[in-house]
PDB file of C-alpha atoms in Angstrom:
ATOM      1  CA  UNK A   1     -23.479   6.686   6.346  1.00 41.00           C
ATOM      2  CA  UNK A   2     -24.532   7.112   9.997  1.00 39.00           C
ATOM      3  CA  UNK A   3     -22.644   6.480  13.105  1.00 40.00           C
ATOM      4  CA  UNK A   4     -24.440   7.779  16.319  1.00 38.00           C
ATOM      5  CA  UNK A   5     -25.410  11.242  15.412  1.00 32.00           C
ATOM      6  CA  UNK A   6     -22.410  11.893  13.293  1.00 33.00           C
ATOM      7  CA  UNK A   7     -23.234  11.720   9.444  1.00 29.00           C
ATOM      8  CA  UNK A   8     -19.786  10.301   7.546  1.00 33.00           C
ATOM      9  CA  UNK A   9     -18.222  12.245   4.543  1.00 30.00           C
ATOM     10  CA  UNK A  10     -19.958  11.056   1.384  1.00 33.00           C
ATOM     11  CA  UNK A  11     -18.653  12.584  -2.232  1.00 36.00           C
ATOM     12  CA  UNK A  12     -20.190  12.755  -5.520  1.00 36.00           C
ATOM     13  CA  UNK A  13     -19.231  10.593  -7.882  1.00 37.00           C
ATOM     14  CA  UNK A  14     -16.097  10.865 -10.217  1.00 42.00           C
ATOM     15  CA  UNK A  15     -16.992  11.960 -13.399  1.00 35.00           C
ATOM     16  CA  UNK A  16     -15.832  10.235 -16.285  1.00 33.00           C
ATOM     17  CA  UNK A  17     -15.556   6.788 -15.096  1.00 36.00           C
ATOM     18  CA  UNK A  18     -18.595   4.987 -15.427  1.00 35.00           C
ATOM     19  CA  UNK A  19     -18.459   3.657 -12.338  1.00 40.00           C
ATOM     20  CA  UNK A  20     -20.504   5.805  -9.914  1.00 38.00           C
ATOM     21  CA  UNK A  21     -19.258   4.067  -6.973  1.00 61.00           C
ATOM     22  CA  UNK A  22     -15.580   4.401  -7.012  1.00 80.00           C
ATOM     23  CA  UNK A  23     -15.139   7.532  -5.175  1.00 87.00           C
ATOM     24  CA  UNK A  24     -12.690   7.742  -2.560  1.00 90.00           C
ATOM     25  CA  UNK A  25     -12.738   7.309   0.574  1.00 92.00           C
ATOM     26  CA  UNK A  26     -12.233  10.013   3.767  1.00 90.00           C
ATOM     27  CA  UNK A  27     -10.463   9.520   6.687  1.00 91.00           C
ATOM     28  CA  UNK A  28     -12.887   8.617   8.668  1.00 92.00           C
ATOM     29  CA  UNK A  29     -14.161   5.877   6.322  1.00 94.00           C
ATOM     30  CA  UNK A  30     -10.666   4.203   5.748  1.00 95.00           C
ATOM     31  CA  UNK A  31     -10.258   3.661   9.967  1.00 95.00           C
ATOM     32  CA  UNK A  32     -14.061   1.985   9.908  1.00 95.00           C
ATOM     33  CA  UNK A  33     -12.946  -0.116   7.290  1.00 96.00           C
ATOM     34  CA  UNK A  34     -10.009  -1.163   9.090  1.00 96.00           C
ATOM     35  CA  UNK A  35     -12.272  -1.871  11.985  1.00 94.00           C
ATOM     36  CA  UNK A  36     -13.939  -3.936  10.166  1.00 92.00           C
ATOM     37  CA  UNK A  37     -11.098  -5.979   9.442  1.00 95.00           C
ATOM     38  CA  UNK A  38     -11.366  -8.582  12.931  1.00 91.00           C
ATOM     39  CA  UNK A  39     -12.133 -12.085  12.934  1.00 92.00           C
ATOM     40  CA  UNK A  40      -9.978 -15.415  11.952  1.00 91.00           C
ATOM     41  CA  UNK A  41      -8.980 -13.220   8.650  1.00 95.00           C
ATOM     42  CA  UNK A  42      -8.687  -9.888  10.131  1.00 96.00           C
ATOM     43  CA  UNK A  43      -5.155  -9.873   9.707  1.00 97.00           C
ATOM     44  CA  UNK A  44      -5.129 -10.935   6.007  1.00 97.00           C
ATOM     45  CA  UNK A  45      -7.709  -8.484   5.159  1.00 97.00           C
ATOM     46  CA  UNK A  46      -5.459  -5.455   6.454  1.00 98.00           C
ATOM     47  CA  UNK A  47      -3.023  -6.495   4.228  1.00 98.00           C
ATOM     48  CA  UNK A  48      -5.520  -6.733   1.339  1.00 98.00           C
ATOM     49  CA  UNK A  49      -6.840  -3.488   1.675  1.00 97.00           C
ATOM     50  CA  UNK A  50      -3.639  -1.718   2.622  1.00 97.00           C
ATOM     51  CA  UNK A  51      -1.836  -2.951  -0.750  1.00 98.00           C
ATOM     52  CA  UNK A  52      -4.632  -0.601  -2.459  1.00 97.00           C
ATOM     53  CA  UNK A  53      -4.604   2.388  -0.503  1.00 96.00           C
ATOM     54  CA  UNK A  54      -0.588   2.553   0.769  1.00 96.00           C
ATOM     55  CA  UNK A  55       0.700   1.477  -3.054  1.00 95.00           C
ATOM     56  CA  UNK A  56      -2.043   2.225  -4.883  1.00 95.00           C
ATOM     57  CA  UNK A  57      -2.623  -1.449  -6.526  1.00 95.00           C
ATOM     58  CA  UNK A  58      -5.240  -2.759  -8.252  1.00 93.00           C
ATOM     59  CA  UNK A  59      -7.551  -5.374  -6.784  1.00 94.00           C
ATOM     60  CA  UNK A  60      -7.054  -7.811  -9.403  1.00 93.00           C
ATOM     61  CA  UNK A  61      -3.206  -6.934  -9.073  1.00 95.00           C
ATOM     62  CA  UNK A  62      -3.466  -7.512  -5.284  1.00 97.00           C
ATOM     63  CA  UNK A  63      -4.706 -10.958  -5.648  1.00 96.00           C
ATOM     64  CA  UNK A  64      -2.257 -11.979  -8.050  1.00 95.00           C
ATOM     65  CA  UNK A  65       0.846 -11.562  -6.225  1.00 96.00           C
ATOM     66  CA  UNK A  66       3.195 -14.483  -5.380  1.00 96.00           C
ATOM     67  CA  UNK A  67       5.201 -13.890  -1.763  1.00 96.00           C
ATOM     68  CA  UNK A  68       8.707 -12.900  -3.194  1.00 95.00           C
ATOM     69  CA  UNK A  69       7.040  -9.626  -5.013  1.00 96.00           C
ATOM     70  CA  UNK A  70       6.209  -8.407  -1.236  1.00 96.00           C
ATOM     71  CA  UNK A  71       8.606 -10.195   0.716  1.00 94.00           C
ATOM     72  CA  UNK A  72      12.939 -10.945   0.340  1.00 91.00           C
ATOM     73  CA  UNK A  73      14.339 -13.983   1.452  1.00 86.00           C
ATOM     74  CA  UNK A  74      14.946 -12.115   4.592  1.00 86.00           C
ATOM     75  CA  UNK A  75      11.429 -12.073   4.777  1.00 88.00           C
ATOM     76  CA  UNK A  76      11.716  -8.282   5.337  1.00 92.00           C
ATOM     77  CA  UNK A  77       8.842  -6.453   3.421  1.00 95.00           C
ATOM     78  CA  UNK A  78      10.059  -4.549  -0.098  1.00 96.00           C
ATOM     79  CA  UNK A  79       9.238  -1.015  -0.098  1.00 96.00           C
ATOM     80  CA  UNK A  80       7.885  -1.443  -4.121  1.00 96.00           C
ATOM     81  CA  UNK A  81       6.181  -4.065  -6.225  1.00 96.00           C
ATOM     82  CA  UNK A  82       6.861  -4.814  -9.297  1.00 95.00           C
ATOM     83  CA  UNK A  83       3.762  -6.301 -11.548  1.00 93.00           C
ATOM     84  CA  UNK A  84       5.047  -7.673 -14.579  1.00 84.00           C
ATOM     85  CA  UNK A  85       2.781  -6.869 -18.014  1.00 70.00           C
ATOM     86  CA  UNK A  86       1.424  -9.612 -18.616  1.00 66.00           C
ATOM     87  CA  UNK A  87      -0.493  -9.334 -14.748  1.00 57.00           C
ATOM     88  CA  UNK A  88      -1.320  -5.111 -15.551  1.00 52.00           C
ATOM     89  CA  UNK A  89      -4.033  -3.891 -17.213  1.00 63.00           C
ATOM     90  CA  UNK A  90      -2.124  -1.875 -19.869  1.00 60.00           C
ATOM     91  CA  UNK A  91       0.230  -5.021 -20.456  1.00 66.00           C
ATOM     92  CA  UNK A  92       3.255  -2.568 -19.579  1.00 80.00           C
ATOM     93  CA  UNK A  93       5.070  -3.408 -16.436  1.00 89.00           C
ATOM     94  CA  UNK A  94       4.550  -1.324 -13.612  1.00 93.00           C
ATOM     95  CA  UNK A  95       6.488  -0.443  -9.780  1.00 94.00           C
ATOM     96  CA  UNK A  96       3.960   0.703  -7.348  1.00 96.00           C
ATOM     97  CA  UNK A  97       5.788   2.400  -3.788  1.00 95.00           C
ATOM     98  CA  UNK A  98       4.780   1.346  -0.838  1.00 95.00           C
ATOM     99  CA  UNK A  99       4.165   3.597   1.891  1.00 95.00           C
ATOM    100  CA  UNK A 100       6.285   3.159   5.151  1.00 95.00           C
ATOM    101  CA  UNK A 101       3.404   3.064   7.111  1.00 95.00           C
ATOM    102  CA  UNK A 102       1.748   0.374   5.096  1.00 96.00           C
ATOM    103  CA  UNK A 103       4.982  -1.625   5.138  1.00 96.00           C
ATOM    104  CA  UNK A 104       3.937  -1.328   9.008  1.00 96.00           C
ATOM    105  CA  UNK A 105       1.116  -2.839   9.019  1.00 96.00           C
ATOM    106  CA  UNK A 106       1.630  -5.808   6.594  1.00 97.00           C
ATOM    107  CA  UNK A 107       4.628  -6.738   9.004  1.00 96.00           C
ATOM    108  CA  UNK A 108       1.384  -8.602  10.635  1.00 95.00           C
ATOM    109  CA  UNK A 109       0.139 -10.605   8.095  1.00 96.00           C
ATOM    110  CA  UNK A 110       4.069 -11.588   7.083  1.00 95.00           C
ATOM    111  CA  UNK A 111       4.735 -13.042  10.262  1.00 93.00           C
ATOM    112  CA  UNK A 112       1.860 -15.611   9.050  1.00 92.00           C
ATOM    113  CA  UNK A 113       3.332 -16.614   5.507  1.00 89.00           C
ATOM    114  CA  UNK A 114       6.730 -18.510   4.970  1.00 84.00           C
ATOM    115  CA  UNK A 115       9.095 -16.945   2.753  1.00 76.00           C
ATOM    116  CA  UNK A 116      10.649 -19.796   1.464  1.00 79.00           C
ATOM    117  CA  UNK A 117       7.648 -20.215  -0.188  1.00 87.00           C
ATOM    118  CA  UNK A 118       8.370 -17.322  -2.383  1.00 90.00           C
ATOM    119  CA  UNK A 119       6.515 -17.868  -5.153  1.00 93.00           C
ATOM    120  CA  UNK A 120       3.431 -18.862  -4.042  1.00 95.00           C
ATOM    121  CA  UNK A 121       0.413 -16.654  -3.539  1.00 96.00           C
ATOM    122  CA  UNK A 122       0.535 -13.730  -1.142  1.00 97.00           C
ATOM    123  CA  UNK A 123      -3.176 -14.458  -0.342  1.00 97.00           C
ATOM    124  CA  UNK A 124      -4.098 -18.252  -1.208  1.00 96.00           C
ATOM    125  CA  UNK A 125      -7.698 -19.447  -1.469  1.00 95.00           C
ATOM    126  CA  UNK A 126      -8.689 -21.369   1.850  1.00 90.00           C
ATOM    127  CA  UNK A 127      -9.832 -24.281  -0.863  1.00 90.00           C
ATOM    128  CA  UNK A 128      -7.304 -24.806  -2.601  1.00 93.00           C
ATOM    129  CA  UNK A 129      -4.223 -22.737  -1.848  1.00 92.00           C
ATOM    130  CA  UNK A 130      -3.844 -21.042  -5.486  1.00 95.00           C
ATOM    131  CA  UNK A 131      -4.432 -17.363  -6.353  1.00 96.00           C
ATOM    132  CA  UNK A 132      -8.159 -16.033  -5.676  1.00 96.00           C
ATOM    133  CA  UNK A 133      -9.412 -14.892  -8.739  1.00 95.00           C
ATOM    134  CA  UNK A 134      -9.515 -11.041  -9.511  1.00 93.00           C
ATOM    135  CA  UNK A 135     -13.755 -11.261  -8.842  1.00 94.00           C
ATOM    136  CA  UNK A 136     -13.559 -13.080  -6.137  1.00 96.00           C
ATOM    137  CA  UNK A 137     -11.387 -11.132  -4.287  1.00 96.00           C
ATOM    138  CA  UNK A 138     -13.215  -7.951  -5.635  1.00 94.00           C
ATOM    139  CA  UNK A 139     -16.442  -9.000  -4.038  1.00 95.00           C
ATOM    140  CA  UNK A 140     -14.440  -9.972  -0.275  1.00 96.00           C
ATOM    141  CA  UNK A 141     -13.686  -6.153  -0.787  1.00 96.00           C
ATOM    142  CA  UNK A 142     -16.902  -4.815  -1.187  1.00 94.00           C
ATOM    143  CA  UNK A 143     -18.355  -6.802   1.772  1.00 95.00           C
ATOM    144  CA  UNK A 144     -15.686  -5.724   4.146  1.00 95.00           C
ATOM    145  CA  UNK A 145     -16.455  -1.875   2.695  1.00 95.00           C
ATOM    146  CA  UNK A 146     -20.419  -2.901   3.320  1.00 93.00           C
ATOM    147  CA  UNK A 147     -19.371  -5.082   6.808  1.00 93.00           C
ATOM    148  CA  UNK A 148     -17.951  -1.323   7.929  1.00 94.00           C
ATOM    149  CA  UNK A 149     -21.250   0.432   6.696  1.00 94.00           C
ATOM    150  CA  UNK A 150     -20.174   2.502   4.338  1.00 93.00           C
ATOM    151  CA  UNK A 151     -22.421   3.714   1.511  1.00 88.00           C
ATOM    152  CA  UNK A 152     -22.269   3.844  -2.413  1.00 88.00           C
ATOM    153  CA  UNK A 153     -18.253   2.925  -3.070  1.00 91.00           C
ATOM    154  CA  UNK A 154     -16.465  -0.090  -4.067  1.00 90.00           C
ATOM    155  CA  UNK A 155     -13.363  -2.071  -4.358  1.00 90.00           C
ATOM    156  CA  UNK A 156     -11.728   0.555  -6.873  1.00 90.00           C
ATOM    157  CA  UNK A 157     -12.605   3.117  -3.981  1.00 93.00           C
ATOM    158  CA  UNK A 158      -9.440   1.923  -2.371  1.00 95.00           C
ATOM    159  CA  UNK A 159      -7.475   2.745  -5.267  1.00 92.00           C
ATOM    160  CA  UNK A 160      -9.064   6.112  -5.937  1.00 91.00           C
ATOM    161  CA  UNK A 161      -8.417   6.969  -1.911  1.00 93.00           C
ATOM    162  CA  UNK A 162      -4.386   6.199  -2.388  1.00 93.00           C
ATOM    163  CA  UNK A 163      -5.084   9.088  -5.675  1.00 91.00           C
ATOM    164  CA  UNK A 164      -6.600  11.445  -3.488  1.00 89.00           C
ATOM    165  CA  UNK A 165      -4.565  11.398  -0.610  1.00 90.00           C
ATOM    166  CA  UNK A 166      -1.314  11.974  -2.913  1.00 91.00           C
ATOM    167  CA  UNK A 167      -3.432  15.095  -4.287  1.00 88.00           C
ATOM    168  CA  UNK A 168      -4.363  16.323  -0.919  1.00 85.00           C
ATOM    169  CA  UNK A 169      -0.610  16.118   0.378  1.00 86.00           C
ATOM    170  CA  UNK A 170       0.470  18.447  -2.757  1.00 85.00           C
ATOM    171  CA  UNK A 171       1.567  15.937  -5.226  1.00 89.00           C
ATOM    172  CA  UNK A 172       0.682  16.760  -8.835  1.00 88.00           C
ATOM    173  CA  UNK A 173      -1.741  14.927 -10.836  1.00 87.00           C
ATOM    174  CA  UNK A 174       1.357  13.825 -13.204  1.00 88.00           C
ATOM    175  CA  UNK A 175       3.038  12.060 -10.785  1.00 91.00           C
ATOM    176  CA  UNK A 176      -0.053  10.399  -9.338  1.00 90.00           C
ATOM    177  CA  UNK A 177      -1.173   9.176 -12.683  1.00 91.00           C
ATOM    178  CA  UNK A 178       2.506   7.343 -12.930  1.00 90.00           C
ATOM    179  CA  UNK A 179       1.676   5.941  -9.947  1.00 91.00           C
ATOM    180  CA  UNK A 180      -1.569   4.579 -10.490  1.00 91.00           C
ATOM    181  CA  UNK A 181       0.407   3.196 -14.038  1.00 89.00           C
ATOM    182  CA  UNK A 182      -2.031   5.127 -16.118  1.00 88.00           C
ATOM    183  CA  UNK A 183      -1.615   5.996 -19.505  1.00 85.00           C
ATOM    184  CA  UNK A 184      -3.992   8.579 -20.187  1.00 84.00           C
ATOM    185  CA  UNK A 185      -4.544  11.719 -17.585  1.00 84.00           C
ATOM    186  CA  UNK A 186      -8.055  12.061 -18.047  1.00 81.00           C
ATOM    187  CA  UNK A 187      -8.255   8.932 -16.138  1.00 81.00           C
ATOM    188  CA  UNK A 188      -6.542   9.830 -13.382  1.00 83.00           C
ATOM    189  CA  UNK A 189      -8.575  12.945 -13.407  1.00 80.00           C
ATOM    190  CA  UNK A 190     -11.487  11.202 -13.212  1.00 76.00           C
ATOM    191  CA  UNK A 191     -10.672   9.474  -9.943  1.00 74.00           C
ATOM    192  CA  UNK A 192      -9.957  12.424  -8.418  1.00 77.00           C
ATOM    193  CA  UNK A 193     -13.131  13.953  -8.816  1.00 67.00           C
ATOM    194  CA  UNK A 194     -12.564  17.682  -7.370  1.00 65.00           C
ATOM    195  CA  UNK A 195      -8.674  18.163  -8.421  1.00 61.00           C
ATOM    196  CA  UNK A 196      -7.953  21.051  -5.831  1.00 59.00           C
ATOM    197  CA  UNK A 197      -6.578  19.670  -2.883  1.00 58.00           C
ATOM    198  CA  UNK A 198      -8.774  20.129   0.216  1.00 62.00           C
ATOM    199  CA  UNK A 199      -6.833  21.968   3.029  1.00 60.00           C
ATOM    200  CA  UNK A 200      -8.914  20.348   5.768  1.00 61.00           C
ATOM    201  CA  UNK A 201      -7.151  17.030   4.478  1.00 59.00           C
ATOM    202  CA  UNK A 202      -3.923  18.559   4.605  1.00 59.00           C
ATOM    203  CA  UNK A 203      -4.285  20.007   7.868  1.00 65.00           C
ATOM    204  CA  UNK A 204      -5.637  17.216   9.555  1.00 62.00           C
ATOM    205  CA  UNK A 205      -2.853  15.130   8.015  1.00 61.00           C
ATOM    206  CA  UNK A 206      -0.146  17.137   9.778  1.00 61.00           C
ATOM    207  CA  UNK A 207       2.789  15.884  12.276  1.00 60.00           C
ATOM    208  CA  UNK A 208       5.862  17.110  14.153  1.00 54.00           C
TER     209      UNK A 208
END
C-alpha cells in the first residue's frame, strides 16, 4: 500500500486461520480507514468499524445489534455489550468492553438514532429498516478497507487489530482470547500472528 513515497506497514499472514487476509491492521492503516469513512454515511460507518476494533466484535455481531445493547434509556452509550448465544458464534453468551475512546466516537452516530426505539437495529438497512445481514454488512467493510487503499486484509482484520493492540499494550494472550469470546487459544494465537509484543507499538502508543 502506497501513499506518496511512503510504503504502509503490510504483515504476513496469520497462520492457522485459513484466511490469509485477516491480518491486522497498523496504525497507520486504521486512521486511513477512518478517513475513508466521509460521505452521507460517514458517520454510521465510524461506528461500524469502531464496534470491531474498540470492543473487539464480530462483524456479523455488529450488524445484529438492536439500540438498547449500545445505548440506555438515557441514551448515554454502555461501556459493554452483551450478545446473547443464540447471536455468537459459539452459542455461549458473551460481554465485549468497550473502549472509552470508542465510546467517544460513537457519541456521533447516537446523536442520529432515537433511543426510544430501543430495540430496533443499531444499523438498519436503508430499504427496509431491519438488520443488514451478516454478508452484507461484511462486504460494506471490505469496500471501505479497499475505498482507503489498503491491501490484502478484510473485515475480520478489524477484529484481529482490537487482538493485537491488547498484545502490544502488555495484555496476555489469556485475557485477549476471553475477550475475543474464544474457546480455544490456538485461535487467538492465530490472529495474532507474531505473539511478542512490538515495542515500536508500545512506544508510539504512549501518553502523559
Amino acid at each position: 500500500m502506497n501513499h506518496g513515497d511512503k510504503v504502509l506497514y503490510k504483515s504476513g499472514r496469520p497462520s492457522g486461520t485459513g484466511k490469509g487476509s485477516a491480518r491486522p491492521l497498523s496504525t497507520r492503516e486504521i486512521r486511513y480507514l477512518y478517513s475513508s469513512c466521509i460521505g452521507r454515511n460517514g458517520v454510521r460507518n465510524q461506528a461500524i468499524i469502531t464496534l470491531q476494533l474498540h470492543a473487539g466484535l464480530r462483524v456479523g455481531e455488529v450488524f445484529g445489534l438492536r439500540v438498547n445493547q449500545l445505548v440506555d434509556a438515557k441514551g448515554k452509550i454502555k461501556s459493554s455489550i452483551i450478545i446473547s448465544g443464540k447471536n455468537m458464534k459459539g452459542k455461549t453468551s458473551h460481554t465485549y468492553f468497550l473502549s472509552n475512546m470508542g465510546q467517544e466516537i460513537l457519541k456521533e452516530y447516537v446523536k442520529t438514532i432515537n433511543p426510544a426505539r430501543s430495540n430496533a437495529p443499531l444499523f438498519p438497512s436503508p430499504k427496509n429498516g431491519d438488520f443488514i445481514s451478516s454478508n452484507a454488512g461484511a462486504q460494506l467493510v471490505r469496500n471501505l478497507i479497499k475505498r482507503s487503499g489498503i491491501e490484502d486484509a478484510s473485515s475480520h482484520s478489524l477484529r484481529a487489530s482490537f487482538a493485537r493492540k491488547l498484545l502490544d499494550k502488555g495484555v496476555g494472550v489469556a485475557l485477549i482470547s476471553q475477550a475475543l469470546a474464544h474457546k480455544n487459544l490456538q485461535t487467538t494465537v492465530s490472529y495474532l500472528g507474531d505473539i511478542a509484543p512490538k515495542a515500536e507499538n508500545a512506544v508510539a502508543d504512549l501518553c502523559f
